[in-house]
XYZ file of C-alpha atoms in Angstrom:
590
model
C 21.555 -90.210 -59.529
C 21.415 -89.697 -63.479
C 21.295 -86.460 -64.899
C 20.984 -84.956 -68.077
C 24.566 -83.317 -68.242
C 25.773 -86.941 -68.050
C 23.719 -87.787 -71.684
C 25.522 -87.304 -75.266
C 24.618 -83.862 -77.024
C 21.483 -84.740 -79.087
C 21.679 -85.261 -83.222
C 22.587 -82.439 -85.319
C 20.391 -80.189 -87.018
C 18.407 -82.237 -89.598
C 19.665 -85.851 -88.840
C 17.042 -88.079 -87.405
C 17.558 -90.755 -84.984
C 17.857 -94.007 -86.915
C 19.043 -96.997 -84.512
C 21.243 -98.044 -81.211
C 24.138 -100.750 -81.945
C 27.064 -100.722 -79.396
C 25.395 -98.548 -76.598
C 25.238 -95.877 -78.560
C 22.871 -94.132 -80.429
C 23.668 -93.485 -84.539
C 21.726 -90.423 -85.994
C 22.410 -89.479 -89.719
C 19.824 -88.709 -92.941
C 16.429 -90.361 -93.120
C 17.476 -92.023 -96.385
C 20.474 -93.834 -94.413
C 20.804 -97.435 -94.386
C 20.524 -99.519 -91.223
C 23.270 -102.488 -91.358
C 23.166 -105.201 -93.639
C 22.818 -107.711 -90.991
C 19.791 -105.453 -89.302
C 18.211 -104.893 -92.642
C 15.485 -107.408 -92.456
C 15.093 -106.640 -88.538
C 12.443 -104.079 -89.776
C 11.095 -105.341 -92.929
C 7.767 -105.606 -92.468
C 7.049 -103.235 -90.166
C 4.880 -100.165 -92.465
C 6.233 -96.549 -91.304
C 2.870 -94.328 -91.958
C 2.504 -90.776 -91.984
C -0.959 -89.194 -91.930
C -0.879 -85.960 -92.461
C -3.413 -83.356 -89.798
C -4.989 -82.075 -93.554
C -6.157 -85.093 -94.869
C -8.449 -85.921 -91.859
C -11.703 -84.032 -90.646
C -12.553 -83.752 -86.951
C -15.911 -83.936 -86.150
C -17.991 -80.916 -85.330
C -19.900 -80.335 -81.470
C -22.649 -82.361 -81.058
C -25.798 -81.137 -80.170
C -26.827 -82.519 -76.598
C -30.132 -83.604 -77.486
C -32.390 -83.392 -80.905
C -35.032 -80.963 -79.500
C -34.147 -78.347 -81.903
C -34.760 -80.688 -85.053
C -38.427 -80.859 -83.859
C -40.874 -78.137 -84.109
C -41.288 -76.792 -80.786
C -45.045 -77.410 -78.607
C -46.718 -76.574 -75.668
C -46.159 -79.853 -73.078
C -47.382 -79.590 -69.319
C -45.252 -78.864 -66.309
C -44.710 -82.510 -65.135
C -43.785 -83.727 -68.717
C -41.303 -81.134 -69.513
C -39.719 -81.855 -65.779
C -39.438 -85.551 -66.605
C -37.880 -85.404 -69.830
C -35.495 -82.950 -67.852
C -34.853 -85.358 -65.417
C -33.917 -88.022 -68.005
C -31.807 -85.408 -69.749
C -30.175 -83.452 -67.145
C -30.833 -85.001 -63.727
C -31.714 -83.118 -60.389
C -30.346 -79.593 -61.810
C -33.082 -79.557 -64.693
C -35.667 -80.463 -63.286
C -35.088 -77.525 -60.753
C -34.206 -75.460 -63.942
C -37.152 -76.021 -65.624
C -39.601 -75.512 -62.384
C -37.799 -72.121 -61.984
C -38.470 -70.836 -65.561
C -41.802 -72.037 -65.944
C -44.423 -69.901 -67.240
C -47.287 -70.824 -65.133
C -48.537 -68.404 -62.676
C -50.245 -70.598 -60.234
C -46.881 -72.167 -59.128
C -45.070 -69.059 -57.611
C -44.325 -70.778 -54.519
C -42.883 -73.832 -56.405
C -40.504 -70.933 -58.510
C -38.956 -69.260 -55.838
C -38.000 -72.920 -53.668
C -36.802 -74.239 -57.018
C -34.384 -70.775 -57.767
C -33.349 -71.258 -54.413
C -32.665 -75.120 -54.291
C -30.687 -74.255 -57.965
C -28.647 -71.332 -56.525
C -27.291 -74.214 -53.635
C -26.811 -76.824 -55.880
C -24.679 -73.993 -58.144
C -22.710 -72.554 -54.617
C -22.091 -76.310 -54.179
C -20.910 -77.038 -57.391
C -18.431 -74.323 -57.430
C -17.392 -75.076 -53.726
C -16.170 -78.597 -55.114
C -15.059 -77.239 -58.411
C -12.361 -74.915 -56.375
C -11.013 -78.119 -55.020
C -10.988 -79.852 -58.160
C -10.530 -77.168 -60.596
C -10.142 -79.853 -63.416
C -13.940 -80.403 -62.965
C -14.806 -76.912 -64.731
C -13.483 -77.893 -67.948
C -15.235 -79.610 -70.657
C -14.801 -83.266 -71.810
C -12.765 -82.016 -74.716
C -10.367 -79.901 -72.665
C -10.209 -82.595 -69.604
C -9.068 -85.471 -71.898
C -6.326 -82.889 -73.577
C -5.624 -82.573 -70.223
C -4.737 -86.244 -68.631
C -3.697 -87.831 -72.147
C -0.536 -88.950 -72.121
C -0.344 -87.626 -75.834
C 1.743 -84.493 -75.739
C -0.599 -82.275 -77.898
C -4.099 -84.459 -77.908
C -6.485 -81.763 -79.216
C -3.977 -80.575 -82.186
C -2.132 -83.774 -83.256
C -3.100 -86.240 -86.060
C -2.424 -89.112 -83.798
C -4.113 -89.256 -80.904
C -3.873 -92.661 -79.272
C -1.678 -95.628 -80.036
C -1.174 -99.566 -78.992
C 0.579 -102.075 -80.138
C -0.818 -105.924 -79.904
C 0.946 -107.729 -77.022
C 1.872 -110.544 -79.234
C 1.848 -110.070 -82.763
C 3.583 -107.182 -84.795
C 0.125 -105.387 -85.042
C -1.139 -102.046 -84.348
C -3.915 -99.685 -83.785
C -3.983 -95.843 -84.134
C -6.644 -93.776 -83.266
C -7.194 -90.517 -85.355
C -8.084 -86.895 -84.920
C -11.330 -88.221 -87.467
C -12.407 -90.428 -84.142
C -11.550 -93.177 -86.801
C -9.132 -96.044 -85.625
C -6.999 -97.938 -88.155
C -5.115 -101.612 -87.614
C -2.281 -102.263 -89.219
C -0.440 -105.805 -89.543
C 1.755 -107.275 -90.958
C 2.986 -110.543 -92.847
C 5.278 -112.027 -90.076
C 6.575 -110.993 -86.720
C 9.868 -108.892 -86.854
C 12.175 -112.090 -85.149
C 10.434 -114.434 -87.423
C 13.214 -117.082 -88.384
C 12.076 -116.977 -92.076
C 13.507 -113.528 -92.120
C 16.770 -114.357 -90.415
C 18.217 -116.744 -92.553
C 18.041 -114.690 -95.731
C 21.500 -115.052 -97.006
C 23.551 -111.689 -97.789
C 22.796 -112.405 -101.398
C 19.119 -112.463 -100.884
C 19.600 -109.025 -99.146
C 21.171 -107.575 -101.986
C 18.984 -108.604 -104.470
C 15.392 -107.159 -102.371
C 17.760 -103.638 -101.989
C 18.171 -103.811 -105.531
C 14.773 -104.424 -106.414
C 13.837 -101.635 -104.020
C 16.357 -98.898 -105.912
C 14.687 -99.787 -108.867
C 11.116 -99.604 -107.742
C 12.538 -96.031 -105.804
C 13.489 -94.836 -109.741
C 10.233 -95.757 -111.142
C 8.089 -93.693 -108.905
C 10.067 -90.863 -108.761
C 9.371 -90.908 -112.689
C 5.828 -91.261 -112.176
C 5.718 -88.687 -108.788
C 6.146 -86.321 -111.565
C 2.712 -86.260 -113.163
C 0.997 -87.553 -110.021
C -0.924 -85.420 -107.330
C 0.477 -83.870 -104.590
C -1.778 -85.385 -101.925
C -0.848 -89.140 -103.193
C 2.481 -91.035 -103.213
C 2.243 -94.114 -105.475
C 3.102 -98.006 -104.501
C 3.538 -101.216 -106.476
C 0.455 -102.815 -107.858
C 0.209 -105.108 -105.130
C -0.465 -102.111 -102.886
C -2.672 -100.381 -104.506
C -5.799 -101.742 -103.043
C -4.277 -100.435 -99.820
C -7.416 -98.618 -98.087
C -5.403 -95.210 -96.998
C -6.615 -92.132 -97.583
C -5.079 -89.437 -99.891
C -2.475 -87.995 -98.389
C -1.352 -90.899 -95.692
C 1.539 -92.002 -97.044
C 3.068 -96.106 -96.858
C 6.940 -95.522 -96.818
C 9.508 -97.544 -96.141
C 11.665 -97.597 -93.068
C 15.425 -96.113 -94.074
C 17.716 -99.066 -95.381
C 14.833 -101.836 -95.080
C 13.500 -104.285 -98.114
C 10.731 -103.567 -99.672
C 7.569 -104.383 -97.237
C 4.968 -106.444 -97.760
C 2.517 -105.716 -95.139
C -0.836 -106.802 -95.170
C -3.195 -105.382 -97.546
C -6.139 -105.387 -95.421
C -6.873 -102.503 -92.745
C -9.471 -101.979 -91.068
C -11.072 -98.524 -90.044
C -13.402 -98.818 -86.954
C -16.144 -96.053 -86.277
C -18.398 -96.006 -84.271
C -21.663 -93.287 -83.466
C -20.227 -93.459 -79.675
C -16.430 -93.400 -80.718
C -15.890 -89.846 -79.874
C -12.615 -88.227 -78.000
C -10.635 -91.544 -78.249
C -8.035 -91.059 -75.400
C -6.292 -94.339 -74.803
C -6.546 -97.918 -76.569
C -5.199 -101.076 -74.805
C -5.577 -104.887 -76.814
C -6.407 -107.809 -74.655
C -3.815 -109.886 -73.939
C -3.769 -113.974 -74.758
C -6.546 -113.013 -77.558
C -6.195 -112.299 -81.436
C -8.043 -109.297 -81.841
C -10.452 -107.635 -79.273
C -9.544 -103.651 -78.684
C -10.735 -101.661 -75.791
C -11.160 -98.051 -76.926
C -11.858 -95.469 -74.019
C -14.392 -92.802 -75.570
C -15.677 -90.026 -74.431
C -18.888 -91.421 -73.241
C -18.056 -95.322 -72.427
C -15.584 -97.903 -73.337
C -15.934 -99.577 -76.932
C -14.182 -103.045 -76.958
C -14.154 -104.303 -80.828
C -13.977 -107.753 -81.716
C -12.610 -108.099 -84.943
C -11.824 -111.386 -87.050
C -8.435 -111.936 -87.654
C -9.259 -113.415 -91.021
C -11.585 -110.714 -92.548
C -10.870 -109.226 -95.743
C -13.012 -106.326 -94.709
C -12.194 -102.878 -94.104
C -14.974 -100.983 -92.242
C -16.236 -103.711 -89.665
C -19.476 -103.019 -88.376
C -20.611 -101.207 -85.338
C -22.056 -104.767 -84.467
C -18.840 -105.828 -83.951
C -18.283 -103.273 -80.680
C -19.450 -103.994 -76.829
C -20.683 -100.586 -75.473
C -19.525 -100.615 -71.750
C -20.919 -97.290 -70.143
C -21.648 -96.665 -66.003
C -23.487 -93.646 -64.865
C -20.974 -90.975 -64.367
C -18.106 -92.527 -65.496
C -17.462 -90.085 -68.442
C -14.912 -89.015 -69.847
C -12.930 -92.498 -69.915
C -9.026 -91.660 -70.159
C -7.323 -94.296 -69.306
C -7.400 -98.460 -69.918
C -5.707 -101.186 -68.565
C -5.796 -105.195 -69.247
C -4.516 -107.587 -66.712
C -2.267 -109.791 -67.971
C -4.236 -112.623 -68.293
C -7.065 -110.806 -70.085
C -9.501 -111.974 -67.702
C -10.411 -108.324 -66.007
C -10.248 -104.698 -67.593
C -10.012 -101.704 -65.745
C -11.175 -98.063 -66.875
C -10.818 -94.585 -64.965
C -12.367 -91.244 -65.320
C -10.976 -87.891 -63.969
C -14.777 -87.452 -62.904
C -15.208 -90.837 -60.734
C -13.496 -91.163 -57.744
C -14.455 -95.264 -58.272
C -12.015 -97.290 -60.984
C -14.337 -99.699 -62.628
C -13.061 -103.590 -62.559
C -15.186 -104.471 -65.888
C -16.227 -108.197 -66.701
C -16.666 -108.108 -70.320
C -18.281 -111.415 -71.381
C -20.740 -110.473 -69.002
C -20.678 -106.052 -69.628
C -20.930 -106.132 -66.025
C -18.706 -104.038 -63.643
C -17.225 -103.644 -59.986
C -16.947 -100.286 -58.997
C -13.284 -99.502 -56.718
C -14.843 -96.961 -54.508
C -12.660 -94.863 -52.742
C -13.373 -91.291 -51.762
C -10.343 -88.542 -52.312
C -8.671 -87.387 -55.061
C -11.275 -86.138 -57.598
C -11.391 -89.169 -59.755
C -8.938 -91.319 -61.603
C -6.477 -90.113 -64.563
C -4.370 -92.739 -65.478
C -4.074 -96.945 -65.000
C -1.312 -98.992 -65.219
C -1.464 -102.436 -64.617
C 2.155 -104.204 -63.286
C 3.950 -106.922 -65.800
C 3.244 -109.569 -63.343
C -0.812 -108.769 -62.542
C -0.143 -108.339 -58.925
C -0.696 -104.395 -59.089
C -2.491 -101.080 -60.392
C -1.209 -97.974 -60.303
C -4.429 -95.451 -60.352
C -3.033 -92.137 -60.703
C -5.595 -89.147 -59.441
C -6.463 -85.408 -60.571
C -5.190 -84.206 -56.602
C -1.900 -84.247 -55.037
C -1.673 -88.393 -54.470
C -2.077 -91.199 -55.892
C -2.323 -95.182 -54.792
C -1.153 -98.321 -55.991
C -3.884 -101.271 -55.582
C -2.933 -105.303 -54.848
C -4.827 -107.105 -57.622
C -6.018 -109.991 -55.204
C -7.211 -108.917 -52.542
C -8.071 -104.912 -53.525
C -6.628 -103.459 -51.160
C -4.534 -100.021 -51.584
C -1.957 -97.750 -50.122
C -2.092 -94.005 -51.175
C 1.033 -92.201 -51.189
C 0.105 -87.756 -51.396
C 3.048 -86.026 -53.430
C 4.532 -82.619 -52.423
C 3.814 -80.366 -55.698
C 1.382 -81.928 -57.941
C -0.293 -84.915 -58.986
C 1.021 -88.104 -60.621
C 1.593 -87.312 -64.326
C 2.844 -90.566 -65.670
C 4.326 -94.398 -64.696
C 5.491 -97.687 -65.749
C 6.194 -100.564 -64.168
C 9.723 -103.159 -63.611
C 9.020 -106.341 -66.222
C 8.564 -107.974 -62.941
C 6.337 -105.744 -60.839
C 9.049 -105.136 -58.610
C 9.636 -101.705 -58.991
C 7.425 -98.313 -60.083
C 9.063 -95.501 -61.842
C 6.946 -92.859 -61.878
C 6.634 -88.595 -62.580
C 4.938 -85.726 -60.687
C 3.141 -82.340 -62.570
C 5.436 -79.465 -62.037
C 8.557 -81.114 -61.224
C 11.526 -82.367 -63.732
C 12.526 -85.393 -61.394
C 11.888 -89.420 -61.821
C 11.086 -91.358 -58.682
C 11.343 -94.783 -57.724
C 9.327 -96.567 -55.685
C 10.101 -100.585 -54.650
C 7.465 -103.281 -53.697
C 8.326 -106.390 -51.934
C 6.311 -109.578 -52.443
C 4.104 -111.121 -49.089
C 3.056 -114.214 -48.115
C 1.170 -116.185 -45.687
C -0.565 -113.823 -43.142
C 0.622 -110.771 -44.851
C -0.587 -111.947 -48.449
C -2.696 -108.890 -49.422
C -0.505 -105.924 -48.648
C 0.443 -104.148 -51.599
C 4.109 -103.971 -49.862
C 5.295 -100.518 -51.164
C 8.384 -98.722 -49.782
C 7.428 -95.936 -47.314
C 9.521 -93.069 -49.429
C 10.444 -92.508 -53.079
C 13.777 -92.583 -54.618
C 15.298 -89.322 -57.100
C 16.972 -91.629 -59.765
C 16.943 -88.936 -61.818
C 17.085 -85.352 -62.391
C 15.792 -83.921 -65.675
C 16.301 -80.340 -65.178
C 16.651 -77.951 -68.349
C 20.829 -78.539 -69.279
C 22.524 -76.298 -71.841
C 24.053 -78.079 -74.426
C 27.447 -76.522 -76.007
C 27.657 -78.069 -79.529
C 29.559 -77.137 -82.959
C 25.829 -75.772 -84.311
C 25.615 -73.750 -81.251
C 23.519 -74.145 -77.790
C 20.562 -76.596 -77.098
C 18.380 -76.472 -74.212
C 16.839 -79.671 -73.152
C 14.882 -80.422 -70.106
C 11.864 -79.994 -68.491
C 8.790 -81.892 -66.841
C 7.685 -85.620 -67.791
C 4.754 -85.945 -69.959
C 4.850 -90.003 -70.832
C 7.279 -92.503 -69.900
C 7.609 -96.686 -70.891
C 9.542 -99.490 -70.218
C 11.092 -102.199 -72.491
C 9.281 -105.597 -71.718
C 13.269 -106.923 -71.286
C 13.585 -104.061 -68.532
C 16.826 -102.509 -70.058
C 15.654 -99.385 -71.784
C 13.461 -96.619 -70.351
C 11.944 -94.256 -72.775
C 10.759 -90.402 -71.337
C 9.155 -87.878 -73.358
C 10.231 -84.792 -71.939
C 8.202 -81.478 -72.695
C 10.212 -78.786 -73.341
C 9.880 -75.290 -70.870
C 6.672 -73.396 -72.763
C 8.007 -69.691 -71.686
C 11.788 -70.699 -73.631
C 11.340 -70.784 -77.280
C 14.832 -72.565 -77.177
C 13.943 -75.735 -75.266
C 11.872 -78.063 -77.518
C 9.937 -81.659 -76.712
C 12.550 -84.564 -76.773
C 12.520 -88.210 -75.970
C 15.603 -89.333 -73.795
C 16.441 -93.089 -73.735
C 18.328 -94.945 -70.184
C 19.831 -97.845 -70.180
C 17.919 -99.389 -66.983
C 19.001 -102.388 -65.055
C 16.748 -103.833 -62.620
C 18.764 -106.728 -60.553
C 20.898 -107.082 -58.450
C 20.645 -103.320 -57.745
C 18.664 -100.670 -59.325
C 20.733 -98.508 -62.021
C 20.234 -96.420 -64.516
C 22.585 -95.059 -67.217
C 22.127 -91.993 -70.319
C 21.829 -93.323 -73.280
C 20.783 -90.639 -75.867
C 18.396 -88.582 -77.420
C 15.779 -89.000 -80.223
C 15.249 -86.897 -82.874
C 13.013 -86.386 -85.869
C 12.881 -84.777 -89.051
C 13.367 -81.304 -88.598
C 10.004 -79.296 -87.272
C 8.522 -82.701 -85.944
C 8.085 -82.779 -82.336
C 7.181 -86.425 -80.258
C 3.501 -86.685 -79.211
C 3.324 -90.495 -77.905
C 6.156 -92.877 -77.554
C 5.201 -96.934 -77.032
C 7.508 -100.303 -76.827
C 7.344 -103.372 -78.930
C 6.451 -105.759 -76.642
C 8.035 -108.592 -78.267
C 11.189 -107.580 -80.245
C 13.786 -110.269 -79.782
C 16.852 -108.324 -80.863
C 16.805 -105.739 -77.860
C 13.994 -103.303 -77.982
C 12.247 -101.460 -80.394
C 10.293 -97.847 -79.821
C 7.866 -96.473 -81.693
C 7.476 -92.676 -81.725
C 4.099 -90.718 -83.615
C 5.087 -87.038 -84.213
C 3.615 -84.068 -84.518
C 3.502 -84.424 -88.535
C 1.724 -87.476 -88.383
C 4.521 -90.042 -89.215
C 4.908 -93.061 -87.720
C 8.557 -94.548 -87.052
C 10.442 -97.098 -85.413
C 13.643 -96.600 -83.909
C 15.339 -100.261 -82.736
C 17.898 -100.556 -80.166
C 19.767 -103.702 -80.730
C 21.484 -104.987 -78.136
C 21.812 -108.688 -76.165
C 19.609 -109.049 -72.981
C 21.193 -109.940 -70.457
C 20.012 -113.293 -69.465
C 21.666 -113.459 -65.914
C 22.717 -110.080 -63.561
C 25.915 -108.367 -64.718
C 27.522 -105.281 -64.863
C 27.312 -102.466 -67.287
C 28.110 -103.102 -71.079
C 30.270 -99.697 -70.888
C 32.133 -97.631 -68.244
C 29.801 -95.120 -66.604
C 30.016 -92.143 -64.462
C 27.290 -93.118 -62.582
C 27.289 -95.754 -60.092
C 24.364 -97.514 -58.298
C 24.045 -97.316 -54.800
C 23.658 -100.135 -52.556
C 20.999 -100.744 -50.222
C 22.969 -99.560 -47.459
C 23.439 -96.524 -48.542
C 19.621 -96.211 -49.114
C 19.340 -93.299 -46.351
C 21.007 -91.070 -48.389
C 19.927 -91.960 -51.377
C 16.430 -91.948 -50.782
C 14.324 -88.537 -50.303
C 11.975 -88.154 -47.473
C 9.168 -87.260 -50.510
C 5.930 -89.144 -48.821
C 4.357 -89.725 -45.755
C 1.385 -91.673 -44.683
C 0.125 -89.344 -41.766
């Protein structure tokens, strides 16, 4: 089992991560170089950071516009349907119970009566489900898998499944694509001769030297950028840099903003596979899914160009997921115990009914398409078989399901629990025939590793890393894991760090420390997401607390057939015969 005494001490106060060559991770000064022969690895992909001042989140919205009118006298039965289209059941009793006319004491007292059960059975389900007595605004900080959702900049993020394109979703419910000019393994890039390399750094020195001359008499808020930037729609104070030691970028000029009235609370953004440009956004009150044109010049798209997908109480939406062929799209709320199989062509949906659990947090659809997990609000959580629809439900000990990711081949489940600072591992095996329809799951989960807070004795003096699992993703090659690992709240020591495994899927299971990422100094992770088609190993982007936006590349060669470990290790994978040990007796389906 992998621990984090077995990792490397993290970076030194004030270096930053900057890239993995050789199995091991190099950290130095943000103005560091990358490699000459990695240089162009990264060229065109735009490193952003958007400041928390520069955007404006929007105020509470009133529930309805009754207090814009001037208020009048309306009968009994008019008020108590307009509270039923408002409110429901619980208004209509409401406003029956407060009403001022005298003839209709009998109707008063059954209504305050009727209200004082529905209220006794209200709380009654909100002590089992506390989650359900918080507001949308405190449920989605709740079940994002953004570290700090309500106080960040960034608040969502996705990359394109195909292209080197990606959306971010701000604290100003605004969303903004980037692109860019060619896809990072792009053979145009990789056959720049050293010469050619030379001449682009040089060109990028000299550009550095003229706008630190003009920096001088420029604005705080605003960093300038060559002329053929210029009509680059960003706000004053986000910033276009350029990745340490890369060329100078030349990124598309055109990016869109999408808004929307109904694009509130963004909590999660997924792009549909096998198509150019359609985004699912998951809203506070339904699911947006944008269709934008590739080819536009335009930056503000209109709200014409969004589906509004909304289901009676299925609000707040947290959590998205595409199948792999783009043909379905899932959504969850922590409020609907049903996980809603949209068609969107058609905006019509299948409700997943099943009762337990308090509704559904988070959705992650397997590599392959053969499974979902649909993580719940309760102490369990079930993994569905995308054919048939059937599930198995496996209850944890401590708390619920916090985060997961799936094997490139849907093979395998790694997956964390609320309240506990472990990884498990759960293993599906593939049916056929007469058993084609189980989901095939392992009866118990697996410790393969233990992130417990370690004390780290370096030359700048002690760090404390460790804690529970707020986010975790695997590389589409399946050799690097990625957890974002939130620091103990009650130690002002430990701190929020992302810690990077070498994974190996086949023939056994293994998993080896690799290192840990750091920022610039006072920056913290929030979300961490894979490039899902970097050809030179993998490539992770991190969005931290100060708004930037950087990509850290691990490059490495993928192993095409099974072998062993690129380095000596003190770990060593257990075989399946020694699963009985290995494996922890953590779930039960009594």
């Amino acid at each position: 089992m992998c621990s984090l005494a077995l990792f490397p001490p993290p970076p030194a106060p004030g270096d930053v991560t900057l890239y993995e060559c050789h199995n091991a991770l190099v950290s130095g000064h943000i103005y560091e170089t990358l490699p000459l022969a990695f240089q162009d690895q990264l060229a065109d992909l735009p490193v952003l950071t958007i400041p928390k001042e520069t955007l404006k989140a929007h105020s509470r919205l009133e529930h309805s516009t009754k207090p814009a009118f001037i208020h009048h006298q309306e009968t009994l039965w008019k008020r108590c349907l307009n509270a039923w289209r408002d409110v429901g059941m619980c208004g209509v009793l409401n406003e029956v119970a407060n009403a001022e006319e005298a003839d209709l004491q009998w109707m008063k007292t059954g209504s305050r009566w009727a209200l004082a059960l529905c209220h006794w059975v209200s709380s009654l389900h909100g002590s089992l489900f506390p989650h359900l007595s918080l507001c949308s605004e405190d449920m989605i900080a709740e079940f994002s898998q953004a570290v700090d959702w309500a106080g960040c900049s960034i608040r969502a993020f996705a990359w394109h499944p195909h292209t080197s394109k990606f959306a971010v979703a701000l604290l100003d419910d605004s969303i903004r694509v980037y692109n860019t000019n060619r896809s990072p393994h792009s053979p145009s890039g990789s056959q720049l001769t050293s010469k050619g390399l030379l001449k682009r750094r040089l060109s990028q020195l000299i550009l550095k030297c003229c706008r630190l001359s003009l920096s001088q008499a420029a604005s705080p808020g605003w960093t300038f950028m060559p002329a053929s930037a210029k009509s680059h729609p960003l706000t004053a104070g986000t910033r276009l840099q350029s990745e340490p030691g890369t060329p100078l970028k030349q990124t598309s000029v055109t990016v869109p903003i999408l808004k929307h009235r109904l694009q509130r609370n963004v909590a999660s953004m997924a792009w549909k596979p096998l198509c150019a440009s359609i985004l699912a956004v998951a809203c506070q009150s339904c699911v947006l899914v944008w269709h934008l044109d590739p080819t536009s010049l335009s930056t503000r798209p209109s709200s014409g160009c969004a589906q509004v997908l909304a289901y009676p109480g299925h609000s707040p939406v947290t959590s998205l997921a595409w199948a792999p062929s783009g043909e379905m799209l899932l959504s969850a709320s922590p409020v609907d115990t049903a996980m809603l199989v949209w068609d969107v062509s058609t905006e019509n949906c299948v409700p997943l009914q099943w009762f337990g659990g308090g509704g559904v947090t988070y959705l992650a659809w397997s590599p392959d398409g053969s499974k979902v997990l649909a993580a719940t609000p309760s102490a369990v959580f079930r993994v569905w078989e995308a054919q048939m629809w059937t599930c198995e439900r496996w209850p944890t000990i401590k708390g619920r399901c916090q985060t997961g990711c799936w094997s490139p081949d849907g093979s395998r489940l790694l997956f964390t629990v609320l309240g506990e600072s472990v990884i498990y591992s759960l293993s599906f095996s593939e049916y056929s025939g007469e058993m084609q329809g189980q989901v095939g799951g392992s009866k118990t989960a697996s410790i393969v590793a233990d992130l417990s807070e370690t004390t780290f004795e370096t030359l700048y003096g002690e760090a404390r890393i460790g804690g529970e699992v707020h986010s975790m993703v695997w590389d589409p090659s399946g050799e690097r894991l990625a957890a974002l690992i939130r620091g103990n709240p009650e130690t002002p020591e430990s701190r929020t760090i992302v810690a990077v495994f070498r994974t190996r899927n086949s023939p056994v299971f293994e998993l080896l420390p690799c290192g840990f990422l750091q920022g610039e100094p006072g920056a913290q992770p929030q979300l961490i997401a894979f490039h899902p088609c970097f050809k030179k190993g993998a490539l992770l982007t991190v969005c931290w607390s100060t708004g930037r936006i950087s990509h850290i590349p691990f490059f490495f060669v993928s192993a095409q057939v099974p072998c062993f470990s690129p380095s000596p290790s003190p770990v060593v994978a257990l075989s399946s015969s020694s699963a009985s040990v290995r494996e922890q007796p953590l779930f039960s389906e009594l």
